[in-house]
Amino acid sequence: MEPHTQSRVLAVEPVLPAHRHEQAEIAAELAPLLTEPGPRRALLHRLHGNAGVRTRHLALPLREYADLARRPDAFDAANAVFADVGLDLAEQAVKGALASAGLAPEDVDVLLFTTVTGVAAPSLDALLVDRVGLRRDVVRWPGFGLGCVAGAAGISRLEDHLAGHPGQVGLLVSVELCSLTLQPTDTSVANLVASGLFGDGASAVVVAGPERAAGRPGWAVLDHTSRLLPGSADALGWQVGARGLRIVLSSQLPEVLHQHVGADVAAFLAGRGGSPRVDRWVVHPGGPKVLDAVADALDLAPDALATSRQVLADVGNLSSSAVLHVLARTPAQPGERVLMLGVGPGVSTETVLLERVGEPS
């Protein structure tokens, strides 16, 4: 289908908490919470140094994480912070995205909310209705569990809805406060890696159906597909316990992606008839090894994932928000095509083909 007949991303608004710290500063503060002095602590510092991250933004002041970790009700306390800080970030992102799209809160017909770092009922999207001024008949889809893939998948799901409701406006909100999942009693390599890789952030995306998008600049959603990679269910995710969310992060994840992503993306593009060009790549910044595996599988030029690597360096892996932060930083001229690739638990991938329409971004 042509871009003018497709739903369109009108605005992407990335936001970050105010507490910004250098990676070395974070490592120095967290190391005593995670390990005793000795080889394991030395390993933590090496892993933090090799994470491809220079700075991260945190939901709390850095020194408050020690107090949080020592609390007997640490999971409850962290979840309360998630609800409080997360709602503020969501409000900021939504207001910014709607302003950029030239729309009012009452224009939103459907609201998709995603997170994998906190639990709340009512979910934060319900609280946003009064906070932002959304209509009380807005259709809400709160989701938990897609994890890092949900930023790309959220755009796909809104496009699915808007294809049948071409005059409507959809809003995707992602809130990920990864620092609140810190597990101080877990000295596994996975937890040490996660403590140096993940940051906190949020984002909001405005997507309009074809009729509502007419004449507006943005990203036309040309096509999308979802995949579950075989034999990979234990490579990425959470184990849920008394102290909250414990990371599952296999060292085999890059190899899993390397084995499947190339063929999957090639099949997706071929399914559109031949091999449509891709001018820019928006890939989930899951870590240096993840980006290297994807770049190698897709046979990309050395600088093709420069924006993903820059987002990783500046803010860390923001789970579902990360790929949206990359999209927000991706410049494009009218007619240029972008392939967005999200990666999450399952292991799952979401591939979205976008084309820039209207004014340059």
mmCIF file of C-alpha atoms in Angstrom:
data_model
loop_
_atom_site.group_PDB
_atom_site.id
_atom_site.type_symbol
_atom_site.label_atom_id
_atom_site.label_comp_id
_atom_site.label_asym_id
_atom_site.label_seq_id
_atom_site.Cartn_x
_atom_site.Cartn_y
_atom_site.Cartn_z
ATOM 1 C CA MET A 1 0.000 0.000 0.000
ATOM 2 C CA GLU A 2 1.128 3.550 -0.612
ATOM 3 C CA PRO A 3 2.226 5.756 2.332
ATOM 4 C CA HIS A 4 -0.806 8.036 2.037
ATOM 5 C CA THR A 5 -3.138 5.078 2.664
ATOM 6 C CA GLN A 6 -1.357 3.941 5.830
ATOM 7 C CA SER A 7 -1.508 4.905 9.485
ATOM 8 C CA ARG A 8 1.175 7.382 10.405
ATOM 9 C CA VAL A 9 3.429 8.040 13.403
ATOM 10 C CA LEU A 10 2.951 11.782 13.960
ATOM 11 C CA ALA A 11 5.210 12.291 16.987
ATOM 12 C CA VAL A 12 7.653 10.460 19.241
ATOM 13 C CA GLU A 13 8.462 12.022 22.612
ATOM 14 C CA PRO A 14 11.327 10.469 24.626
ATOM 15 C CA VAL A 15 11.739 11.540 28.265
ATOM 16 C CA LEU A 16 14.232 10.752 31.032
ATOM 17 C CA PRO A 17 14.342 11.146 34.829
ATOM 18 C CA ALA A 18 16.378 14.035 36.188
ATOM 19 C CA HIS A 19 19.015 11.973 38.035
ATOM 20 C CA ARG A 20 21.847 11.518 35.512
ATOM 21 C CA HIS A 21 25.091 9.768 36.441
ATOM 22 C CA GLU A 22 28.281 8.597 34.782
ATOM 23 C CA GLN A 23 28.612 4.835 34.400
ATOM 24 C CA ALA A 24 31.677 4.669 36.672
ATOM 25 C CA GLU A 25 29.812 6.542 39.399
ATOM 26 C CA ILE A 26 26.913 4.092 39.229
ATOM 27 C CA ALA A 27 29.258 1.110 39.326
ATOM 28 C CA ALA A 28 31.044 2.464 42.407
ATOM 29 C CA GLU A 29 27.744 2.952 44.248
ATOM 30 C CA LEU A 30 26.163 -0.376 43.302
ATOM 31 C CA ALA A 31 29.199 -2.631 43.683
ATOM 32 C CA PRO A 32 28.994 -2.880 47.516
ATOM 33 C CA LEU A 33 25.268 -3.723 47.233
ATOM 34 C CA LEU A 34 25.883 -6.580 44.819
ATOM 35 C CA THR A 35 29.226 -8.181 45.669
ATOM 36 C CA GLU A 36 31.897 -8.577 48.311
ATOM 37 C CA PRO A 37 35.387 -7.216 47.548
ATOM 38 C CA GLY A 38 37.322 -9.622 45.369
ATOM 39 C CA PRO A 39 37.037 -11.279 41.945
ATOM 40 C CA ARG A 40 33.262 -10.890 41.665
ATOM 41 C CA ARG A 41 33.451 -7.158 42.284
ATOM 42 C CA ALA A 42 36.261 -6.855 39.750
ATOM 43 C CA LEU A 43 34.039 -8.685 37.277
ATOM 44 C CA LEU A 44 31.207 -6.203 37.941
ATOM 45 C CA HIS A 45 33.476 -3.283 37.090
ATOM 46 C CA ARG A 46 34.665 -4.997 33.891
ATOM 47 C CA LEU A 47 31.097 -5.733 32.822
ATOM 48 C CA HIS A 48 29.997 -2.152 33.502
ATOM 49 C CA GLY A 49 32.999 -0.869 31.574
ATOM 50 C CA ASN A 50 32.199 -3.058 28.560
ATOM 51 C CA ALA A 51 28.444 -2.360 28.459
ATOM 52 C CA GLY A 52 28.731 0.401 25.855
ATOM 53 C CA VAL A 53 27.092 2.804 28.335
ATOM 54 C CA ARG A 54 28.588 6.147 29.393
ATOM 55 C CA THR A 55 25.708 7.703 31.344
ATOM 56 C CA ARG A 56 22.309 6.664 32.669
ATOM 57 C CA HIS A 57 19.263 8.408 34.127
ATOM 58 C CA LEU A 58 17.747 6.943 37.288
ATOM 59 C CA ALA A 59 14.324 7.156 38.914
ATOM 60 C CA LEU A 60 15.887 7.892 42.332
ATOM 61 C CA PRO A 61 18.964 9.763 43.475
ATOM 62 C CA LEU A 62 21.813 7.282 43.235
ATOM 63 C CA ARG A 63 22.511 7.110 46.953
ATOM 64 C CA GLU A 64 18.912 6.122 47.760
ATOM 65 C CA TYR A 65 19.306 2.701 46.124
ATOM 66 C CA ALA A 66 21.268 1.371 49.090
ATOM 67 C CA ASP A 67 18.423 2.281 51.473
ATOM 68 C CA LEU A 68 15.873 0.757 49.095
ATOM 69 C CA ALA A 69 17.856 -2.487 48.812
ATOM 70 C CA ARG A 70 18.048 -2.917 52.601
ATOM 71 C CA ARG A 71 14.317 -2.561 53.202
ATOM 72 C CA PRO A 72 12.468 -5.793 54.074
ATOM 73 C CA ASP A 73 9.634 -4.557 51.849
ATOM 74 C CA ALA A 74 11.955 -3.595 48.993
ATOM 75 C CA PHE A 75 9.627 -4.913 46.276
ATOM 76 C CA ASP A 76 6.663 -2.963 47.668
ATOM 77 C CA ALA A 77 8.741 0.185 48.065
ATOM 78 C CA ALA A 78 10.230 -0.043 44.585
ATOM 79 C CA ASN A 79 6.805 -0.588 43.072
ATOM 80 C CA ALA A 80 5.486 2.506 44.850
ATOM 81 C CA VAL A 81 8.329 4.540 43.352
ATOM 82 C CA PHE A 82 7.511 3.069 39.956
ATOM 83 C CA ALA A 83 3.904 4.262 40.206
ATOM 84 C CA ASP A 84 4.888 7.736 41.406
ATOM 85 C CA VAL A 85 7.849 8.510 39.142
ATOM 86 C CA GLY A 86 6.438 6.536 36.237
ATOM 87 C CA LEU A 87 3.218 8.521 36.181
ATOM 88 C CA ASP A 88 5.129 11.801 36.143
ATOM 89 C CA LEU A 89 7.296 10.645 33.231
ATOM 90 C CA ALA A 90 4.276 9.314 31.346
ATOM 91 C CA GLU A 91 2.481 12.642 31.748
ATOM 92 C CA GLN A 92 5.517 14.533 30.484
ATOM 93 C CA ALA A 93 5.897 12.240 27.475
ATOM 94 C CA VAL A 94 2.205 12.322 26.525
ATOM 95 C CA LYS A 95 1.918 16.094 26.751
ATOM 96 C CA GLY A 96 5.068 16.523 24.672
ATOM 97 C CA ALA A 97 3.976 14.046 22.008
ATOM 98 C CA LEU A 98 0.498 15.545 21.649
ATOM 99 C CA ALA A 99 1.921 19.061 21.420
ATOM 100 C CA SER A 100 4.364 17.952 18.706
ATOM 101 C CA ALA A 101 1.518 16.293 16.794
ATOM 102 C CA GLY A 102 -0.680 19.368 17.101
ATOM 103 C CA LEU A 103 -3.398 17.395 18.882
ATOM 104 C CA ALA A 104 -5.315 17.764 22.133
ATOM 105 C CA PRO A 105 -5.805 15.058 24.787
ATOM 106 C CA GLU A 106 -9.461 14.683 23.848
ATOM 107 C CA ASP A 107 -8.387 13.703 20.314
ATOM 108 C CA VAL A 108 -6.995 10.373 21.564
ATOM 109 C CA ASP A 109 -9.293 7.413 20.904
ATOM 110 C CA VAL A 110 -7.117 4.477 21.971
ATOM 111 C CA LEU A 111 -4.306 4.269 24.549
ATOM 112 C CA LEU A 112 -1.797 1.412 24.619
ATOM 113 C CA PHE A 113 0.419 1.310 27.715
ATOM 114 C CA THR A 114 3.430 -0.949 28.165
ATOM 115 C CA THR A 115 5.955 -1.663 30.893
ATOM 116 C CA VAL A 116 7.906 -4.610 32.235
ATOM 117 C CA THR A 117 9.485 -2.957 35.292
ATOM 118 C CA GLY A 118 6.543 -2.277 37.606
ATOM 119 C CA VAL A 119 3.079 -3.553 38.445
ATOM 120 C CA ALA A 120 0.042 -1.402 39.189
ATOM 121 C CA ALA A 121 -3.718 -1.885 39.156
ATOM 122 C CA PRO A 122 -5.224 0.397 38.113
ATOM 123 C CA SER A 123 -2.408 0.620 35.580
ATOM 124 C CA LEU A 124 -0.688 3.930 34.949
ATOM 125 C CA ASP A 125 -2.663 4.545 31.766
ATOM 126 C CA ALA A 126 -5.890 4.719 33.814
ATOM 127 C CA LEU A 127 -4.325 7.355 36.059
ATOM 128 C CA LEU A 128 -3.190 9.299 32.987
ATOM 129 C CA VAL A 129 -6.788 9.949 31.979
ATOM 130 C CA ASP A 130 -7.323 12.549 34.705
ATOM 131 C CA ARG A 131 -3.686 13.655 34.850
ATOM 132 C CA VAL A 132 -3.553 14.542 31.140
ATOM 133 C CA GLY A 133 -7.236 15.172 30.367
ATOM 134 C CA LEU A 134 -7.952 12.216 28.101
ATOM 135 C CA ARG A 135 -11.562 11.323 27.338
ATOM 136 C CA ARG A 136 -13.263 8.945 29.738
ATOM 137 C CA ASP A 137 -14.308 6.711 26.857
ATOM 138 C CA VAL A 138 -10.721 6.260 25.630
ATOM 139 C CA VAL A 139 -10.062 2.583 24.837
ATOM 140 C CA ARG A 140 -7.180 1.335 27.019
ATOM 141 C CA TRP A 141 -4.836 -1.617 26.388
ATOM 142 C CA PRO A 142 -2.402 -1.950 29.318
ATOM 143 C CA GLY A 143 0.256 -4.595 28.726
ATOM 144 C CA PHE A 144 2.997 -6.361 30.695
ATOM 145 C CA GLY A 145 5.430 -9.014 29.501
ATOM 146 C CA LEU A 146 6.466 -8.021 25.992
ATOM 147 C CA GLY A 147 9.485 -6.335 27.550
ATOM 148 C CA CYS A 148 12.041 -4.716 25.265
ATOM 149 C CA VAL A 149 10.113 -5.596 22.100
ATOM 150 C CA ALA A 150 7.016 -3.640 23.148
ATOM 151 C CA GLY A 151 8.111 -0.266 21.759
ATOM 152 C CA ALA A 152 8.109 -1.586 18.196
ATOM 153 C CA ALA A 153 5.213 -3.983 18.840
ATOM 154 C CA GLY A 154 3.122 -1.153 20.284
ATOM 155 C CA ILE A 155 3.325 0.747 17.004
ATOM 156 C CA SER A 156 2.305 -2.421 15.147
ATOM 157 C CA ARG A 157 -0.686 -3.060 17.416
ATOM 158 C CA LEU A 158 -1.898 0.513 17.061
ATOM 159 C CA GLU A 159 -1.557 0.230 13.289
ATOM 160 C CA ASP A 160 -3.646 -2.955 13.396
ATOM 161 C CA HIS A 161 -6.386 -1.124 15.290
ATOM 162 C CA LEU A 162 -6.273 2.017 13.182
ATOM 163 C CA ALA A 163 -6.491 0.075 9.916
ATOM 164 C CA GLY A 164 -10.085 -0.644 10.926
ATOM 165 C CA HIS A 165 -10.652 2.801 12.475
ATOM 166 C CA PRO A 166 -8.987 5.140 9.954
ATOM 167 C CA GLY A 167 -10.340 8.327 11.516
ATOM 168 C CA GLN A 168 -8.987 7.639 15.006
ATOM 169 C CA VAL A 169 -5.854 8.625 16.929
ATOM 170 C CA GLY A 170 -3.808 6.166 18.963
ATOM 171 C CA LEU A 171 -1.320 6.815 21.735
ATOM 172 C CA LEU A 172 1.466 4.443 22.817
ATOM 173 C CA VAL A 173 3.021 5.081 26.241
ATOM 174 C CA SER A 174 6.067 3.194 27.481
ATOM 175 C CA VAL A 175 7.447 3.556 31.027
ATOM 176 C CA GLU A 176 10.500 1.527 32.054
ATOM 177 C CA LEU A 177 12.236 2.167 35.389
ATOM 178 C CA CYS A 178 14.753 -0.650 35.197
ATOM 179 C CA SER A 179 16.862 0.535 38.149
ATOM 180 C CA LEU A 180 13.999 -0.326 40.517
ATOM 181 C CA THR A 181 14.442 -4.028 39.729
ATOM 182 C CA LEU A 182 17.930 -4.113 41.298
ATOM 183 C CA GLN A 183 18.517 -7.434 43.099
ATOM 184 C CA PRO A 184 21.228 -6.879 45.748
ATOM 185 C CA THR A 185 21.415 -10.541 46.799
ATOM 186 C CA ASP A 186 21.932 -11.855 43.275
ATOM 187 C CA THR A 187 25.607 -12.151 42.254
ATOM 188 C CA SER A 188 24.909 -13.979 38.976
ATOM 189 C CA VAL A 189 26.631 -12.742 35.845
ATOM 190 C CA ALA A 190 23.208 -11.886 34.397
ATOM 191 C CA ASN A 191 22.410 -9.564 37.296
ATOM 192 C CA LEU A 192 25.858 -7.962 37.207
ATOM 193 C CA VAL A 193 25.454 -7.324 33.482
ATOM 194 C CA ALA A 194 21.936 -5.925 33.950
ATOM 195 C CA SER A 195 23.099 -3.588 36.723
ATOM 196 C CA GLY A 196 25.438 -1.951 34.208
ATOM 197 C CA LEU A 197 23.281 -2.038 31.112
ATOM 198 C CA PHE A 198 19.729 -0.888 31.876
ATOM 199 C CA GLY A 199 18.599 2.682 32.469
ATOM 200 C CA ASP A 200 15.323 4.453 33.225
ATOM 201 C CA GLY A 201 13.144 6.330 30.775
ATOM 202 C CA ALA A 202 9.782 6.661 29.095
ATOM 203 C CA SER A 203 8.288 7.679 25.779
ATOM 204 C CA ALA A 204 5.007 8.430 24.055
ATOM 205 C CA VAL A 205 4.095 7.931 20.404
ATOM 206 C CA VAL A 206 1.109 9.423 18.574
ATOM 207 C CA VAL A 207 -0.179 7.311 15.677
ATOM 208 C CA ALA A 208 -3.067 8.477 13.474
ATOM 209 C CA GLY A 209 -5.243 6.392 11.172
ATOM 210 C CA PRO A 210 -5.025 7.047 7.407
ATOM 211 C CA GLU A 211 -7.927 9.495 7.331
ATOM 212 C CA ARG A 212 -6.783 11.430 10.394
ATOM 213 C CA ALA A 213 -3.155 11.459 9.194
ATOM 214 C CA ALA A 214 -3.906 12.947 5.774
ATOM 215 C CA GLY A 215 -1.711 15.959 5.057
ATOM 216 C CA ARG A 216 0.376 15.575 8.213
ATOM 217 C CA PRO A 217 4.121 14.843 8.205
ATOM 218 C CA GLY A 218 5.354 11.740 9.981
ATOM 219 C CA TRP A 219 6.312 8.097 9.550
ATOM 220 C CA ALA A 220 3.910 6.025 7.425
ATOM 221 C CA VAL A 221 3.654 2.475 8.807
ATOM 222 C CA LEU A 222 4.072 0.408 5.628
ATOM 223 C CA ASP A 223 4.169 -3.076 7.135
ATOM 224 C CA HIS A 224 5.090 -5.066 10.237
ATOM 225 C CA THR A 225 5.544 -8.624 11.456
ATOM 226 C CA SER A 226 6.021 -10.484 14.733
ATOM 227 C CA ARG A 227 8.250 -13.504 15.329
ATOM 228 C CA LEU A 228 8.978 -15.917 18.178
ATOM 229 C CA LEU A 229 12.429 -17.438 17.731
ATOM 230 C CA PRO A 230 12.530 -21.217 18.267
ATOM 231 C CA GLY A 231 14.177 -22.721 21.334
ATOM 232 C CA SER A 232 14.857 -19.375 22.985
ATOM 233 C CA ALA A 233 12.270 -19.025 25.770
ATOM 234 C CA ASP A 234 14.911 -19.153 28.510
ATOM 235 C CA ALA A 235 17.260 -16.601 26.935
ATOM 236 C CA LEU A 236 15.622 -13.388 28.181
ATOM 237 C CA GLY A 237 12.993 -12.434 30.744
ATOM 238 C CA TRP A 238 12.195 -12.282 34.450
ATOM 239 C CA GLN A 239 11.930 -14.694 37.333
ATOM 240 C CA VAL A 240 9.382 -13.272 39.776
ATOM 241 C CA GLY A 241 10.051 -13.834 43.471
ATOM 242 C CA ALA A 242 9.629 -12.375 46.933
ATOM 243 C CA ARG A 243 12.155 -9.622 46.205
ATOM 244 C CA GLY A 244 10.647 -8.718 42.871
ATOM 245 C CA LEU A 245 11.887 -9.140 39.324
ATOM 246 C CA ARG A 246 15.104 -11.127 38.824
ATOM 247 C CA ILE A 247 16.709 -10.839 35.394
ATOM 248 C CA VAL A 248 17.042 -13.795 33.040
ATOM 249 C CA LEU A 249 19.702 -12.873 30.487
ATOM 250 C CA SER A 250 21.536 -15.639 28.658
ATOM 251 C CA SER A 251 24.965 -15.173 27.132
ATOM 252 C CA GLN A 252 23.504 -17.023 24.117
ATOM 253 C CA LEU A 253 21.084 -14.206 23.247
ATOM 254 C CA PRO A 254 23.378 -12.592 20.624
ATOM 255 C CA GLU A 255 23.897 -15.982 18.963
ATOM 256 C CA VAL A 256 20.138 -16.636 18.930
ATOM 257 C CA LEU A 257 19.610 -13.332 17.146
ATOM 258 C CA HIS A 258 22.502 -13.951 14.775
ATOM 259 C CA GLN A 259 20.986 -17.279 13.734
ATOM 260 C CA HIS A 260 17.512 -15.947 12.936
ATOM 261 C CA VAL A 261 17.367 -12.194 12.332
ATOM 262 C CA GLY A 262 18.986 -12.159 8.900
ATOM 263 C CA ALA A 263 16.621 -14.699 7.355
ATOM 264 C CA ASP A 264 13.576 -13.274 9.128
ATOM 265 C CA VAL A 265 14.206 -9.711 7.934
ATOM 266 C CA ALA A 266 15.002 -10.900 4.407
ATOM 267 C CA ALA A 267 11.726 -12.853 4.294
ATOM 268 C CA PHE A 268 9.802 -9.850 5.610
ATOM 269 C CA LEU A 269 11.220 -7.529 2.957
ATOM 270 C CA ALA A 270 10.824 -10.094 0.191
ATOM 271 C CA GLY A 271 7.188 -10.518 1.165
ATOM 272 C CA ARG A 272 6.592 -6.950 0.052
ATOM 273 C CA GLY A 273 7.704 -7.870 -3.464
ATOM 274 C CA GLY A 274 11.378 -8.086 -4.222
ATOM 275 C CA SER A 275 13.728 -6.363 -1.799
ATOM 276 C CA PRO A 276 12.469 -2.866 -0.942
ATOM 277 C CA ARG A 277 15.260 -0.586 0.082
ATOM 278 C CA VAL A 278 16.032 0.301 3.681
ATOM 279 C CA ASP A 279 17.715 3.677 4.087
ATOM 280 C CA ARG A 280 18.097 3.696 7.873
ATOM 281 C CA TRP A 281 17.983 1.152 10.676
ATOM 282 C CA VAL A 282 16.333 1.621 14.070
ATOM 283 C CA VAL A 283 17.448 -1.376 16.148
ATOM 284 C CA HIS A 284 16.814 -2.001 19.836
ATOM 285 C CA PRO A 285 20.032 -1.048 21.692
ATOM 286 C CA GLY A 286 20.069 -4.203 23.799
ATOM 287 C CA GLY A 287 23.828 -4.056 24.349
ATOM 288 C CA PRO A 288 27.006 -4.039 22.252
ATOM 289 C CA LYS A 289 26.893 -7.786 21.545
ATOM 290 C CA VAL A 290 23.228 -7.630 20.545
ATOM 291 C CA LEU A 291 23.911 -4.777 18.126
ATOM 292 C CA ASP A 292 26.990 -6.531 16.742
ATOM 293 C CA ALA A 293 24.979 -9.739 16.186
ATOM 294 C CA VAL A 294 22.186 -7.901 14.379
ATOM 295 C CA ALA A 295 24.607 -5.864 12.249
ATOM 296 C CA ASP A 296 26.497 -9.009 11.238
ATOM 297 C CA ALA A 297 23.313 -10.985 10.525
ATOM 298 C CA LEU A 298 22.005 -8.189 8.298
ATOM 299 C CA ASP A 299 25.415 -7.479 6.725
ATOM 300 C CA LEU A 300 25.149 -3.787 7.589
ATOM 301 C CA ALA A 301 27.715 -1.057 7.034
ATOM 302 C CA PRO A 302 29.821 -0.192 10.112
ATOM 303 C CA ASP A 303 27.905 3.034 10.796
ATOM 304 C CA ALA A 304 24.398 1.693 10.075
ATOM 305 C CA LEU A 305 23.548 1.313 13.768
ATOM 306 C CA ALA A 306 25.335 4.458 14.944
ATOM 307 C CA THR A 307 22.172 6.002 16.389
ATOM 308 C CA SER A 308 21.314 2.839 18.337
ATOM 309 C CA ARG A 309 24.851 2.737 19.742
ATOM 310 C CA GLN A 310 24.668 6.421 20.674
ATOM 311 C CA VAL A 311 21.389 5.943 22.554
ATOM 312 C CA LEU A 312 22.937 2.988 24.396
ATOM 313 C CA ALA A 313 25.929 5.135 25.354
ATOM 314 C CA ASP A 314 23.848 8.112 26.464
ATOM 315 C CA VAL A 315 21.049 6.423 28.440
ATOM 316 C CA GLY A 316 21.580 2.644 28.488
ATOM 317 C CA ASN A 317 19.040 -0.011 27.515
ATOM 318 C CA LEU A 318 15.584 1.396 28.347
ATOM 319 C CA SER A 319 13.702 -1.825 27.598
ATOM 320 C CA SER A 320 10.562 -1.037 25.543
ATOM 321 C CA SER A 321 11.358 2.685 25.422
ATOM 322 C CA ALA A 322 14.843 2.208 23.991
ATOM 323 C CA VAL A 323 13.927 1.654 20.343
ATOM 324 C CA LEU A 324 11.520 4.615 20.533
ATOM 325 C CA HIS A 325 14.347 6.844 21.770
ATOM 326 C CA VAL A 326 16.341 5.651 18.744
ATOM 327 C CA LEU A 327 13.460 6.470 16.383
ATOM 328 C CA ALA A 328 13.125 9.931 17.916
ATOM 329 C CA ARG A 329 16.794 10.612 17.101
ATOM 330 C CA THR A 330 16.673 9.223 13.558
ATOM 331 C CA PRO A 331 16.677 11.961 10.909
ATOM 332 C CA ALA A 332 15.173 11.208 7.521
ATOM 333 C CA GLN A 333 14.185 12.987 4.335
ATOM 334 C CA PRO A 334 10.763 12.505 2.726
ATOM 335 C CA GLY A 335 10.645 9.159 0.956
ATOM 336 C CA GLU A 336 13.385 7.527 3.029
ATOM 337 C CA ARG A 337 12.544 4.184 4.568
ATOM 338 C CA VAL A 338 13.428 2.975 8.039
ATOM 339 C CA LEU A 339 13.353 -0.567 9.347
ATOM 340 C CA MET A 340 12.646 -0.760 13.070
ATOM 341 C CA LEU A 341 13.627 -3.958 14.872
ATOM 342 C CA GLY A 342 12.596 -4.682 18.457
ATOM 343 C CA VAL A 343 13.850 -7.624 20.522
ATOM 344 C CA GLY A 344 12.270 -8.968 23.706
ATOM 345 C CA PRO A 345 11.485 -12.008 25.849
ATOM 346 C CA GLY A 346 10.324 -15.065 23.994
ATOM 347 C CA VAL A 347 12.786 -14.479 22.350
ATOM 348 C CA SER A 348 10.525 -12.325 20.215
ATOM 349 C CA THR A 349 11.200 -9.798 17.503
ATOM 350 C CA GLU A 350 9.022 -7.111 15.945
ATOM 351 C CA THR A 351 9.915 -5.709 12.533
ATOM 352 C CA VAL A 352 8.273 -2.483 11.355
ATOM 353 C CA LEU A 353 8.857 -0.783 8.011
ATOM 354 C CA LEU A 354 8.324 2.986 8.049
ATOM 355 C CA GLU A 355 8.561 5.657 5.366
ATOM 356 C CA ARG A 356 9.074 9.350 6.046
ATOM 357 C CA VAL A 357 6.243 11.465 4.659
ATOM 358 C CA GLY A 358 6.103 15.263 4.509
ATOM 359 C CA GLU A 359 8.607 17.549 6.185
ATOM 360 C CA PRO A 360 12.087 16.187 6.976
ATOM 361 C CA SER A 361 12.562 14.991 10.537
#
